JSON list of C-alpha atoms in Angstrom, two decimals:
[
{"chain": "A", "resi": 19, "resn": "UNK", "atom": "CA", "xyz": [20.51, 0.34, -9.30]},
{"chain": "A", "resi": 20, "resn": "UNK", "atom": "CA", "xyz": [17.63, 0.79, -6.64]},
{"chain": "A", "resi": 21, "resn": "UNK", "atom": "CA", "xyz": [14.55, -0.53, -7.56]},
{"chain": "A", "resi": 22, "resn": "UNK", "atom": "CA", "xyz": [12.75, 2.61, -5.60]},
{"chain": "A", "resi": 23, "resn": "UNK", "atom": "CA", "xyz": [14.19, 6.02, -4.75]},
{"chain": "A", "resi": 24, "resn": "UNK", "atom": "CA", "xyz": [12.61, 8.45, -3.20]},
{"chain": "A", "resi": 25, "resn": "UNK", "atom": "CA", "xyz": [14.37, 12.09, -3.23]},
{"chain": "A", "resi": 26, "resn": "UNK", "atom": "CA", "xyz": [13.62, 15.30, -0.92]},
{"chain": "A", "resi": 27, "resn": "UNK", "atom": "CA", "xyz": [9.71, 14.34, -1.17]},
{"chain": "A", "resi": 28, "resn": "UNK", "atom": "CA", "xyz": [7.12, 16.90, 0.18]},
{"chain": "A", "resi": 29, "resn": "UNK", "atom": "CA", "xyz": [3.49, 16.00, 0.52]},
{"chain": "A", "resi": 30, "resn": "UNK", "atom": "CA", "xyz": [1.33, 19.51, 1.62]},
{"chain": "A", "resi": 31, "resn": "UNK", "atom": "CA", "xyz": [-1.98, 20.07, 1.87]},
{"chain": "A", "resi": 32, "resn": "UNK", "atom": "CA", "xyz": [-3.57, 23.24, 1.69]},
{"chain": "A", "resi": 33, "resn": "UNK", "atom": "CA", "xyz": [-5.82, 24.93, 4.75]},
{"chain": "A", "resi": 34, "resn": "UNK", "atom": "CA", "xyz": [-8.07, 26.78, 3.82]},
{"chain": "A", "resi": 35, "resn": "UNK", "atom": "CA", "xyz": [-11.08, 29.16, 5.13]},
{"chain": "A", "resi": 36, "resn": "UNK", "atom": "CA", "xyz": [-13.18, 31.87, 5.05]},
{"chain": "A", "resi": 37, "resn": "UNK", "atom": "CA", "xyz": [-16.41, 31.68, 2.08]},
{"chain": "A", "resi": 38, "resn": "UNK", "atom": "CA", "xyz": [-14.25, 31.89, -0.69]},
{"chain": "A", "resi": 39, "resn": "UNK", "atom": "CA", "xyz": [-12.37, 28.82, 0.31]},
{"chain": "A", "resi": 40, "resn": "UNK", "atom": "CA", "xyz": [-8.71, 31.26, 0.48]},
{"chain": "A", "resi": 41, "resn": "UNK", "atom": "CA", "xyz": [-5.48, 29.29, 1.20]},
{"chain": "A", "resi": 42, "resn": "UNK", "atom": "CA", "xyz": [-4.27, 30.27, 5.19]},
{"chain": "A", "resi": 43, "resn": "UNK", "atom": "CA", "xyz": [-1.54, 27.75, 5.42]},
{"chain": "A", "resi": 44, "resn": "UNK", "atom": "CA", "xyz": [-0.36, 24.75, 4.66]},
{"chain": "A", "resi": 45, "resn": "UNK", "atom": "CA", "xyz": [0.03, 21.19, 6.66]},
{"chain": "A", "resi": 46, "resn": "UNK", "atom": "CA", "xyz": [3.43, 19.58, 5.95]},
{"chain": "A", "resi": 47, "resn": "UNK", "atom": "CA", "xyz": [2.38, 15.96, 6.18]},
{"chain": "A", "resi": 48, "resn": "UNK", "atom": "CA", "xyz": [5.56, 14.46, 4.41]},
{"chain": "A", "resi": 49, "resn": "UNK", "atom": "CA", "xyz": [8.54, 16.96, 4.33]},
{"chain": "A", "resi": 50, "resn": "UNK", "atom": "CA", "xyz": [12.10, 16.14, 2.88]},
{"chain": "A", "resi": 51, "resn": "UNK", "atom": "CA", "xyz": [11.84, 12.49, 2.73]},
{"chain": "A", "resi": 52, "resn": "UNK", "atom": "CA", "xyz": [14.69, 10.77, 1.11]},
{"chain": "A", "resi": 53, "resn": "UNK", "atom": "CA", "xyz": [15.29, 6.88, 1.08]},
{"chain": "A", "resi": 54, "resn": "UNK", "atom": "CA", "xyz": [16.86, 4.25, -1.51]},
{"chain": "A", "resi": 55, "resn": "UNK", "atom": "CA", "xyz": [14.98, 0.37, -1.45]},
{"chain": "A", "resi": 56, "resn": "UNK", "atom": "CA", "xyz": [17.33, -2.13, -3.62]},
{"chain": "A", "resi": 57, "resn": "UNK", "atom": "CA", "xyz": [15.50, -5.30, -5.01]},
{"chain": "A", "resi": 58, "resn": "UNK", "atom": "CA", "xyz": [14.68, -7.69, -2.93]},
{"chain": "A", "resi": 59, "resn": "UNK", "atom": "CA", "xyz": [15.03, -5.32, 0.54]},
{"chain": "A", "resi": 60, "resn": "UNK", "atom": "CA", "xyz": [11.86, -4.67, 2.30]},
{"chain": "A", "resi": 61, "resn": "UNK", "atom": "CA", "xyz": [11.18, -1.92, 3.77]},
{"chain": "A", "resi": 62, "resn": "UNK", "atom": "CA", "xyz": [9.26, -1.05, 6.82]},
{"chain": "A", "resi": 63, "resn": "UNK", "atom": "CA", "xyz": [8.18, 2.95, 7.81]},
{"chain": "A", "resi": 64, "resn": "UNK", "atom": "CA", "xyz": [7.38, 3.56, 11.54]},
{"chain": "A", "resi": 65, "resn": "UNK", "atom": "CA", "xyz": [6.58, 6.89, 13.04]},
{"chain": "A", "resi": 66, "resn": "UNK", "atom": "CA", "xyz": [4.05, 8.30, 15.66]},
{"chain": "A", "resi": 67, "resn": "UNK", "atom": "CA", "xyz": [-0.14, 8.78, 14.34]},
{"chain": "A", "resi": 68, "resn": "UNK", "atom": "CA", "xyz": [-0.25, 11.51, 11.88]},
{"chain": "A", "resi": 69, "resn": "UNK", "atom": "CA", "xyz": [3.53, 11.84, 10.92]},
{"chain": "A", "resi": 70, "resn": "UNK", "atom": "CA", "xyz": [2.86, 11.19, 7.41]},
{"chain": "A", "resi": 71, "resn": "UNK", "atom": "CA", "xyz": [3.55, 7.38, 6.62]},
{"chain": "A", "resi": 72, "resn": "UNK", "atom": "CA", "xyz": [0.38, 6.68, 5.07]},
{"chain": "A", "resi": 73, "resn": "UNK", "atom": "CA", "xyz": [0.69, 9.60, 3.24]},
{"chain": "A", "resi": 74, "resn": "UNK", "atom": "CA", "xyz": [4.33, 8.99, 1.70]},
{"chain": "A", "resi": 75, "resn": "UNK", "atom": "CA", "xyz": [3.08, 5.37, 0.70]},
{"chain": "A", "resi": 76, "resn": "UNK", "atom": "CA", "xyz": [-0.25, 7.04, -1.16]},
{"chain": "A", "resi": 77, "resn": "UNK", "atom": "CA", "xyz": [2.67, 9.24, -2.60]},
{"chain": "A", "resi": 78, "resn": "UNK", "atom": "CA", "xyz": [4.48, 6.36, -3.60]},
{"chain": "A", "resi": 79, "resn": "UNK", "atom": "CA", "xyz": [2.10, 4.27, -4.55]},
{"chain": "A", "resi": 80, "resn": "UNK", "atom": "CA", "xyz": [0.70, 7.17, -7.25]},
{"chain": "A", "resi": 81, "resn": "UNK", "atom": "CA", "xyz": [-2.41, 7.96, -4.76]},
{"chain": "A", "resi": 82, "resn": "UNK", "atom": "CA", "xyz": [-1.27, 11.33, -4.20]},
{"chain": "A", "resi": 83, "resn": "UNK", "atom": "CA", "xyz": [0.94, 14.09, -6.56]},
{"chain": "A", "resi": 84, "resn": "UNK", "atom": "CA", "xyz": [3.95, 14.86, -4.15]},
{"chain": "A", "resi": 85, "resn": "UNK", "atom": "CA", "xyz": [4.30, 18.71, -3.66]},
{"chain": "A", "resi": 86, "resn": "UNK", "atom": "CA", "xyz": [7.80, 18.69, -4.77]},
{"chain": "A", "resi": 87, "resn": "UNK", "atom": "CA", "xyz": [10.93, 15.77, -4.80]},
{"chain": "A", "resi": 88, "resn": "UNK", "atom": "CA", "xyz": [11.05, 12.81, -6.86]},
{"chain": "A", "resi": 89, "resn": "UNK", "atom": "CA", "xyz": [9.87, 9.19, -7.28]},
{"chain": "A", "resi": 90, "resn": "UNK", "atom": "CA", "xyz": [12.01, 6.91, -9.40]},
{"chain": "A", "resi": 91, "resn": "UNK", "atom": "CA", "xyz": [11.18, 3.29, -10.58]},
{"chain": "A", "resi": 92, "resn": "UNK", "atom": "CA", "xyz": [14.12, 1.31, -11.53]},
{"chain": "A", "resi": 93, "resn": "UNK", "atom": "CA", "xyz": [15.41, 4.64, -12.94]},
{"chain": "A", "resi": 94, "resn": "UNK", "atom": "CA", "xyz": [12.57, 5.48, -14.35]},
{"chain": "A", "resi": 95, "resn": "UNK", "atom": "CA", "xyz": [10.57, 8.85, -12.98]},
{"chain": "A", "resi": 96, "resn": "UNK", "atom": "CA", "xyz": [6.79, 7.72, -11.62]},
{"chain": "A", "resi": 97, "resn": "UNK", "atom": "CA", "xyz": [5.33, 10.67, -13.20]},
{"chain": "A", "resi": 98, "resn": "UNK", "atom": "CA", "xyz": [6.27, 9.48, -16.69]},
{"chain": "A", "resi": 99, "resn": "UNK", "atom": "CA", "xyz": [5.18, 5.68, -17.07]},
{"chain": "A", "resi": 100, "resn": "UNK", "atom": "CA", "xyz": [2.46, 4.90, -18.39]},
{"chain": "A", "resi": 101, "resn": "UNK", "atom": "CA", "xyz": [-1.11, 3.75, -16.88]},
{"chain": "A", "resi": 102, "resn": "UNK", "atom": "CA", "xyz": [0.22, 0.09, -17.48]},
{"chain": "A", "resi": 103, "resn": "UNK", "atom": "CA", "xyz": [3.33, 0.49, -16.17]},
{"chain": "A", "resi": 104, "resn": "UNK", "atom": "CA", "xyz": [1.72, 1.93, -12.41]},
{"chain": "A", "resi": 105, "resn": "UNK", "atom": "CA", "xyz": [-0.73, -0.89, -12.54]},
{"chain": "A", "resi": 106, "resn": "UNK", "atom": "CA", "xyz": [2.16, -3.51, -12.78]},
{"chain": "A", "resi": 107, "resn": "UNK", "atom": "CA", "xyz": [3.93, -1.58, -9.94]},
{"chain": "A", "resi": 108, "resn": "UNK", "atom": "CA", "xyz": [0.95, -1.40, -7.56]},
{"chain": "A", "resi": 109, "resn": "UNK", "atom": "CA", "xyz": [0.45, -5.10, -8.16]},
{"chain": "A", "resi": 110, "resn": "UNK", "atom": "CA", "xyz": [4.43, -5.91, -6.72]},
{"chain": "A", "resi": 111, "resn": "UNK", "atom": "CA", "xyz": [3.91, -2.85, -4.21]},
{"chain": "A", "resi": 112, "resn": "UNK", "atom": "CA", "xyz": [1.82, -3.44, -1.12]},
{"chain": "A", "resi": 113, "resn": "UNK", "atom": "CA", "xyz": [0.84, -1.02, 1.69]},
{"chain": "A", "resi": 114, "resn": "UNK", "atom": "CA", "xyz": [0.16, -2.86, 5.22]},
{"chain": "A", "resi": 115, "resn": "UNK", "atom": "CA", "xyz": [-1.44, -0.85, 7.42]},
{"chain": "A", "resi": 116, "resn": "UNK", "atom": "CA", "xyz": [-1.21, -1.20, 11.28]},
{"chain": "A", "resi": 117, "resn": "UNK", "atom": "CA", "xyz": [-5.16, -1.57, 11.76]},
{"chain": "A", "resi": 118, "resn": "UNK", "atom": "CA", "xyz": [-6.29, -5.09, 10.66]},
{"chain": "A", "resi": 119, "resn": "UNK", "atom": "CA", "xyz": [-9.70, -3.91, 10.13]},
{"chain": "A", "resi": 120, "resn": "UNK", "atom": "CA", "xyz": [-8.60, -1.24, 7.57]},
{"chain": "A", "resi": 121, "resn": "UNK", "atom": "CA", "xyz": [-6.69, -3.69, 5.52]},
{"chain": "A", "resi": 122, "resn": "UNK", "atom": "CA", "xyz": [-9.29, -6.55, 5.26]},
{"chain": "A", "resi": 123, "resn": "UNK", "atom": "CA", "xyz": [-12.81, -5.58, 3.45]},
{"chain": "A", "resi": 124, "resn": "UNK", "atom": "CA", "xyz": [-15.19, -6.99, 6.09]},
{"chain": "A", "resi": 125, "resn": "UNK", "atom": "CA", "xyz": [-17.80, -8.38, 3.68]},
{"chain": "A", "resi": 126, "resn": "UNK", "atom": "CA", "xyz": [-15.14, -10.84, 2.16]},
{"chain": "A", "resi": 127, "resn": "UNK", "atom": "CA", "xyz": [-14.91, -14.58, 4.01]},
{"chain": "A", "resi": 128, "resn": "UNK", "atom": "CA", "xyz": [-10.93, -15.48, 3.92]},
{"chain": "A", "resi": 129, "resn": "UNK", "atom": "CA", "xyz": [-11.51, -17.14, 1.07]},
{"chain": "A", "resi": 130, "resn": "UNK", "atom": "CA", "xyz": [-12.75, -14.34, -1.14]},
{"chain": "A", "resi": 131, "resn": "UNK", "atom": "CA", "xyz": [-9.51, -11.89, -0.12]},
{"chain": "A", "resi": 132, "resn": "UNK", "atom": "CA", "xyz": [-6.60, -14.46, -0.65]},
{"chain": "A", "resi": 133, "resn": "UNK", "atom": "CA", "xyz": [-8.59, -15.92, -3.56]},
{"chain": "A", "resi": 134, "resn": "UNK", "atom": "CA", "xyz": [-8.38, -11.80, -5.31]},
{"chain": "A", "resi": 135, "resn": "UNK", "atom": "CA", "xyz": [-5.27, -11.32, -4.46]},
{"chain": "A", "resi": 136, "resn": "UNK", "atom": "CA", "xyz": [-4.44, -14.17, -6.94]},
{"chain": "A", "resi": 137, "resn": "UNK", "atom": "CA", "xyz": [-6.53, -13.16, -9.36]},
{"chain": "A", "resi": 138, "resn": "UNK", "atom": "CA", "xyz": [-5.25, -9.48, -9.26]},
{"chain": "A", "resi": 139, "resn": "UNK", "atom": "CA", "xyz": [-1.65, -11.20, -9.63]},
{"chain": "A", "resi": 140, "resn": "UNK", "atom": "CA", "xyz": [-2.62, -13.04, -12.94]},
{"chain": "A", "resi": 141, "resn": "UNK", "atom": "CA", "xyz": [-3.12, -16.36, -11.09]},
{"chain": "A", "resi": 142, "resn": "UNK", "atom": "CA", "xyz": [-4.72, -19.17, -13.46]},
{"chain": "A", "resi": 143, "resn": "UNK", "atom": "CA", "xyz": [-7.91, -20.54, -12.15]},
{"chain": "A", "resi": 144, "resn": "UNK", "atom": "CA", "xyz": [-6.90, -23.51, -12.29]},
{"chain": "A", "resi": 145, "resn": "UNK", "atom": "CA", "xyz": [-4.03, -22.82, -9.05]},
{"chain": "A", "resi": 146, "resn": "UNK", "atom": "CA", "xyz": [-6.50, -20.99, -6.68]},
{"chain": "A", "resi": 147, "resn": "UNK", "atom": "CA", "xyz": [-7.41, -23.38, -4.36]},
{"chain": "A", "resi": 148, "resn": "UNK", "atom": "CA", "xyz": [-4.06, -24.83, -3.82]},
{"chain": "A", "resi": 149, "resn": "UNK", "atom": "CA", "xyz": [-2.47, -21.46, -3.48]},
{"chain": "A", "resi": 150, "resn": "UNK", "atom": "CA", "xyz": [-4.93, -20.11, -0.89]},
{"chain": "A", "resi": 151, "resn": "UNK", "atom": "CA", "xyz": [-4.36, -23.54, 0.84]},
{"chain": "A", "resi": 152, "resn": "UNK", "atom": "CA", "xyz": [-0.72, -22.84, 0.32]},
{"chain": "A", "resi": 153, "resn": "UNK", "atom": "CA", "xyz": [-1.50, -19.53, 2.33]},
{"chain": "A", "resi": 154, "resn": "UNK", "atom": "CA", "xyz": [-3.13, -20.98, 4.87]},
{"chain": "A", "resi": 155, "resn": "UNK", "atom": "CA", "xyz": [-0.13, -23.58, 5.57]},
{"chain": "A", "resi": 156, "resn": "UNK", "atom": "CA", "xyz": [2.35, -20.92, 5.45]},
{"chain": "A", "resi": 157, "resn": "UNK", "atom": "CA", "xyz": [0.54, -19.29, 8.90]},
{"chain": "A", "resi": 158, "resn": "UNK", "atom": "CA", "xyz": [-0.66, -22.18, 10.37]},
{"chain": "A", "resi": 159, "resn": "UNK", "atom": "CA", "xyz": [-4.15, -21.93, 9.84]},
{"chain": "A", "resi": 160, "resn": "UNK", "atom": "CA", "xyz": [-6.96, -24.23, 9.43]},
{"chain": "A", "resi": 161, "resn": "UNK", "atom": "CA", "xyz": [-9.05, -24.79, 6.04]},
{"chain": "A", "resi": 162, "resn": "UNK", "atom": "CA", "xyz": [-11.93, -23.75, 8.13]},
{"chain": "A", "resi": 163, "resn": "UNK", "atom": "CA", "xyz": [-10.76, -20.41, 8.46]},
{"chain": "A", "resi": 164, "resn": "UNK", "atom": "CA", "xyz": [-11.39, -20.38, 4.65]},
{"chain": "A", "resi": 165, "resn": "UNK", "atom": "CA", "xyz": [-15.41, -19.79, 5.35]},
{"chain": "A", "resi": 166, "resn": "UNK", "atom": "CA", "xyz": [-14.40, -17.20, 8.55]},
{"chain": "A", "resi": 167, "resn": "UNK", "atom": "CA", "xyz": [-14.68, -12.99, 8.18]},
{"chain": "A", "resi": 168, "resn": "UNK", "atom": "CA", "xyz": [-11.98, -11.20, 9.58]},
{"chain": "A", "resi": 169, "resn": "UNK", "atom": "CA", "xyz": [-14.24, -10.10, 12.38]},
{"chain": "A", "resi": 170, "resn": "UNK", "atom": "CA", "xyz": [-14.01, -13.88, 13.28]},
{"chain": "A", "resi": 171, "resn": "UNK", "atom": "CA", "xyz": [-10.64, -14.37, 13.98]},
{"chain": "A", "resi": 172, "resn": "UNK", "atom": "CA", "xyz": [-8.61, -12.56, 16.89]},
{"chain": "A", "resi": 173, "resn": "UNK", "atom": "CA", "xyz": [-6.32, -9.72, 17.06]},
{"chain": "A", "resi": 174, "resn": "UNK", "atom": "CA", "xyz": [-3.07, -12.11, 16.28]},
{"chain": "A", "resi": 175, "resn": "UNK", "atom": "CA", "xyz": [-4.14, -13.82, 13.86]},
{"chain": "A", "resi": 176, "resn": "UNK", "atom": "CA", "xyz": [-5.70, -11.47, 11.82]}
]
């Protein structure tokens, strides 16, 4: 069984004008988008700016209410699990986007993101400083880089 499927999804949003606010249109930012992810697959989605991948991963990921299609969870339909249930999704579920800058909050050192990333996975106290050294090990950085804001580092190894 998949661990994600995604069937005939539709993201739209609705254009609208005049004082009242009256629908004119619609922009189809995710139309008929149908994929299958089995555990342990990763999968990556590519596409030109503004072709809808960031929007199909806020679908996903329970940011947005699709238009029309479906999102299953091991089975299980997205709109029917419970506030628990999406939390402990989102926490095995990660969106990387292509801009550095948008994915690390620039007011955290190094330290501060890796070390609430733990936390937000239910790491004990105890662990964090080996994991986040653990981290740092795994791509080659320094323990210095520990006290370093993104801003600091350059584009490759951010």
């Amino acid at each position: 069984m998949p661990i994600l499927e995604v069937e005939h999804l539709k993201k739209y949003f609705p254009v609208t004008s005049g004082v009242f606010l009256r629908q004119t249109g619609a922009v189809h930012a995710v139309d008929d988008v149908s994929f299958t992810v089995a555990r342990g697959e990763t999968l990556g989605i590519v596409g030109e700016s503004g072709c809808g991948k960031t929007t199909l991963g806020r679908c996903i990921m329970g940011l947005h209410s699709p238009t029309s299609g479906k999102i299953r969870l091991e089975g299980e339909s997205m709109g029917k699990l419970s506030v628990s249930q999406r939390k402990a999704f989102a926490a095995k579920v990660q969106m990387i986007f292509q801009d550095p800058y948008e994915s690390l909050n620039p007011r955290q050192t190094v330290r501060q993101i890796l070390e609430e990333k733990f936390r937000i996975h239910g790491r004990p106290a105890a662990t964090l400083e080996d994991d986040v050294h653990g981290v740092l090990n795994q791509v080659n950085l320094d323990a210095d880089c520990l006290l370093k804001y993104p801003h600091e580092f350059s584009g490759g190894q951010r």
